Amino acid sequence: MRDRCRAALHASTVAAITLSLAGCSGAGEDEQAFCDAVRRHDPAAAKALLDTGQIDLTAGGGNACSPALAVFERASGTTPAFIPMAVALAGQPGVATRCFGNRSGNFRPGVASRPSGQTCPINIAAQSGASEVMRSLIANGASVTNVDGKEAVIDVVYSGSLPALQVMI
């Protein structure tokens, strides 16, 4: 009897931990809808979803969509409608300084994970050369002196964006 009780307790503990991790590690339906709107190049739909206040910008993990990374990846000269959204997102708590352990849909094949094994908004902004986004990230705590920031300096040189490089210096 005692072994069965111990086994049942162990099984229920494992199940509870698994369920709690599943609920915390990925993106929910709202976040996925937001990422889908960004992927479709639909800034109006993305902004409407963002304005609901239901989007967890720091969501994502494993293969789940990361709303913040989705916007930073789109914010460039080729899709300028996402630049003001990325500037605003950089000012949200925990976004400018957070690196993500996943990609958000591989929007731009040139964007690779950094030496830390994660993808950081500062690296994406450097690769796209978006000086307005870079300014907002740095103003909100993104560092150019940590390992990802140092790589971002190299990225911005390769992007050829003198304005973004000047912001970083």
Tab-separated table of C-alpha atoms in Angstrom:
chain	number	residue	atom	x	y	z
A	1	MET	CA	0.000	0.000	0.000
A	2	ARG	CA	2.764	2.403	0.949
A	3	ASP	CA	4.627	1.885	-2.370
A	4	ARG	CA	1.413	2.484	-4.355
A	5	CYS	CA	0.804	5.730	-2.467
A	6	ARG	CA	4.364	6.852	-3.027
A	7	ALA	CA	4.101	5.995	-6.739
A	8	ALA	CA	0.797	7.864	-7.033
A	9	LEU	CA	2.258	10.899	-5.267
A	10	HIS	CA	5.283	10.844	-7.570
A	11	ALA	CA	3.090	10.554	-10.674
A	12	SER	CA	0.854	13.419	-9.583
A	13	THR	CA	3.870	15.605	-8.775
A	14	VAL	CA	5.416	14.939	-12.193
A	15	ALA	CA	2.085	15.680	-13.882
A	16	ALA	CA	1.665	18.951	-11.965
A	17	ILE	CA	5.180	20.123	-12.837
A	18	THR	CA	4.712	19.186	-16.491
A	19	LEU	CA	1.411	21.050	-16.716
A	20	SER	CA	2.790	24.154	-15.019
A	21	LEU	CA	5.822	24.235	-17.317
A	22	ALA	CA	3.646	23.766	-20.383
A	23	GLY	CA	1.563	26.749	-19.347
A	24	CYS	CA	4.605	28.986	-18.864
A	25	SER	CA	6.987	28.061	-21.624
A	26	GLY	CA	5.207	29.009	-24.785
A	27	ALA	CA	3.018	31.560	-26.406
A	28	GLY	CA	-0.727	31.553	-26.045
A	29	GLU	CA	-3.371	32.066	-28.708
A	30	ASP	CA	-3.181	35.876	-28.481
A	31	GLU	CA	0.589	35.857	-28.874
A	32	GLN	CA	0.388	33.463	-31.813
A	33	ALA	CA	-2.266	35.636	-33.501
A	34	PHE	CA	0.007	38.649	-32.996
A	35	CYS	CA	2.993	36.833	-34.525
A	36	ASP	CA	0.818	35.707	-37.439
A	37	ALA	CA	-0.205	39.332	-38.103
A	38	VAL	CA	3.442	40.416	-38.057
A	39	ARG	CA	4.388	37.515	-40.331
A	40	ARG	CA	1.680	38.664	-42.801
A	41	HIS	CA	3.177	42.191	-42.784
A	42	ASP	CA	-0.064	43.509	-41.264
A	43	PRO	CA	0.941	46.232	-38.791
A	44	ALA	CA	-2.672	47.375	-38.318
A	45	ALA	CA	-3.793	43.922	-37.154
A	46	ALA	CA	-0.694	43.551	-34.976
A	47	LYS	CA	-1.285	46.964	-33.371
A	48	ALA	CA	-4.952	46.149	-32.752
A	49	LEU	CA	-3.928	42.957	-30.949
A	50	LEU	CA	-1.215	44.796	-29.037
A	51	ASP	CA	-3.678	47.483	-27.957
A	52	THR	CA	-5.837	44.859	-26.208
A	53	GLY	CA	-3.150	44.613	-23.523
A	54	GLN	CA	-3.360	40.817	-23.676
A	55	ILE	CA	-0.077	40.176	-25.490
A	56	ASP	CA	2.789	38.900	-23.337
A	57	LEU	CA	5.719	40.474	-25.165
A	58	THR	CA	8.233	38.286	-23.370
A	59	ALA	CA	6.435	35.045	-24.225
A	60	GLY	CA	8.159	32.406	-26.256
A	61	GLY	CA	10.332	29.435	-25.666
A	62	GLY	CA	11.308	26.362	-27.553
A	63	ASN	CA	9.558	26.642	-30.892
A	64	ALA	CA	6.893	29.066	-29.656
A	65	CYS	CA	6.487	32.467	-31.228
A	66	SER	CA	8.120	35.423	-29.498
A	67	PRO	CA	5.998	38.561	-30.038
A	68	ALA	CA	8.812	41.005	-29.253
A	69	LEU	CA	11.281	39.300	-31.577
A	70	ALA	CA	8.667	39.138	-34.329
A	71	VAL	CA	8.350	42.929	-34.304
A	72	PHE	CA	12.083	43.600	-34.008
A	73	GLU	CA	12.723	41.295	-36.962
A	74	ARG	CA	10.218	43.190	-39.106
A	75	ALA	CA	11.339	46.688	-38.058
A	76	SER	CA	13.651	47.684	-40.880
A	77	GLY	CA	13.871	49.921	-43.909
A	78	THR	CA	12.045	47.298	-45.973
A	79	THR	CA	9.081	47.244	-43.573
A	80	PRO	CA	9.142	50.704	-41.962
A	81	ALA	CA	5.581	50.430	-40.607
A	82	PHE	CA	6.927	48.198	-37.827
A	83	ILE	CA	9.666	50.646	-36.719
A	84	PRO	CA	7.397	52.797	-34.475
A	85	MET	CA	5.964	49.616	-32.932
A	86	ALA	CA	9.481	48.287	-32.221
A	87	VAL	CA	10.484	51.635	-30.687
A	88	ALA	CA	7.442	51.498	-28.410
A	89	LEU	CA	8.014	47.832	-27.510
A	90	ALA	CA	11.615	48.561	-26.529
A	91	GLY	CA	10.235	50.806	-23.799
A	92	GLN	CA	8.094	48.075	-22.271
A	93	PRO	CA	9.443	46.542	-19.046
A	94	GLY	CA	11.870	43.701	-19.631
A	95	VAL	CA	11.888	43.815	-23.434
A	96	ALA	CA	15.053	45.793	-24.296
A	97	THR	CA	17.263	43.775	-21.966
A	98	ARG	CA	15.807	40.313	-22.550
A	99	CYS	CA	17.290	37.786	-24.926
A	100	PHE	CA	15.135	34.980	-26.206
A	101	GLY	CA	16.084	31.331	-26.514
A	102	ASN	CA	14.179	30.895	-29.718
A	103	ARG	CA	13.389	32.467	-33.024
A	104	SER	CA	10.049	33.971	-33.850
A	105	GLY	CA	9.341	32.453	-37.217
A	106	ASN	CA	12.634	32.978	-39.068
A	107	PHE	CA	11.418	36.116	-40.796
A	108	ARG	CA	14.923	37.146	-41.811
A	109	PRO	CA	17.368	34.373	-42.621
A	110	GLY	CA	20.384	36.594	-41.852
A	111	VAL	CA	19.414	36.885	-38.201
A	112	ALA	CA	21.193	34.209	-36.222
A	113	SER	CA	21.394	33.450	-32.548
A	114	ARG	CA	24.248	35.125	-30.749
A	115	PRO	CA	27.172	33.744	-28.736
A	116	SER	CA	24.933	33.452	-25.694
A	117	GLY	CA	22.813	30.975	-27.679
A	118	GLN	CA	19.912	33.383	-27.649
A	119	THR	CA	18.498	36.068	-29.891
A	120	CYS	CA	18.537	39.596	-28.506
A	121	PRO	CA	16.651	42.645	-29.798
A	122	ILE	CA	19.897	44.668	-29.897
A	123	ASN	CA	21.381	42.199	-32.392
A	124	ILE	CA	18.311	42.279	-34.595
A	125	ALA	CA	18.265	46.090	-34.590
A	126	ALA	CA	21.973	46.130	-35.434
A	127	GLN	CA	21.538	43.707	-38.321
A	128	SER	CA	18.673	45.717	-39.767
A	129	GLY	CA	20.449	49.040	-39.181
A	130	ALA	CA	17.331	50.539	-37.594
A	131	SER	CA	18.823	53.503	-35.716
A	132	GLU	CA	15.502	54.572	-34.139
A	133	VAL	CA	15.016	51.089	-32.715
A	134	MET	CA	18.627	50.945	-31.545
A	135	ARG	CA	18.249	54.307	-29.777
A	136	SER	CA	15.147	53.079	-27.947
A	137	LEU	CA	16.754	49.771	-26.952
A	138	ILE	CA	19.830	51.475	-25.510
A	139	ALA	CA	17.739	54.118	-23.753
A	140	ASN	CA	15.817	51.271	-22.106
A	141	GLY	CA	18.817	49.332	-20.836
A	142	ALA	CA	20.202	47.243	-23.712
A	143	SER	CA	23.964	47.009	-23.310
A	144	VAL	CA	26.664	47.263	-25.949
A	145	THR	CA	29.297	45.944	-23.526
A	146	ASN	CA	28.025	42.422	-22.821
A	147	VAL	CA	28.703	39.545	-25.200
A	148	ASP	CA	25.548	40.134	-27.242
A	149	GLY	CA	26.087	43.887	-27.358
A	150	LYS	CA	29.652	43.450	-28.576
A	151	GLU	CA	28.374	41.174	-31.339
A	152	ALA	CA	25.752	43.825	-32.148
A	153	VAL	CA	28.556	46.334	-32.808
A	154	ILE	CA	29.974	43.919	-35.386
A	155	ASP	CA	26.483	43.341	-36.808
A	156	VAL	CA	25.845	47.064	-37.254
A	157	VAL	CA	29.161	47.497	-39.084
A	158	TYR	CA	28.169	44.697	-41.461
A	159	SER	CA	24.754	46.288	-41.956
A	160	GLY	CA	26.434	49.467	-43.157
A	161	SER	CA	24.209	51.688	-41.009
A	162	LEU	CA	26.334	54.604	-39.840
A	163	PRO	CA	23.374	56.158	-37.926
A	164	ALA	CA	22.831	52.948	-35.908
A	165	LEU	CA	26.581	52.662	-35.240
A	166	GLN	CA	26.669	56.275	-34.034
A	167	VAL	CA	23.829	55.543	-31.615
A	168	MET	CA	25.766	52.586	-30.223
A	169	ILE	CA	28.962	54.591	-29.750
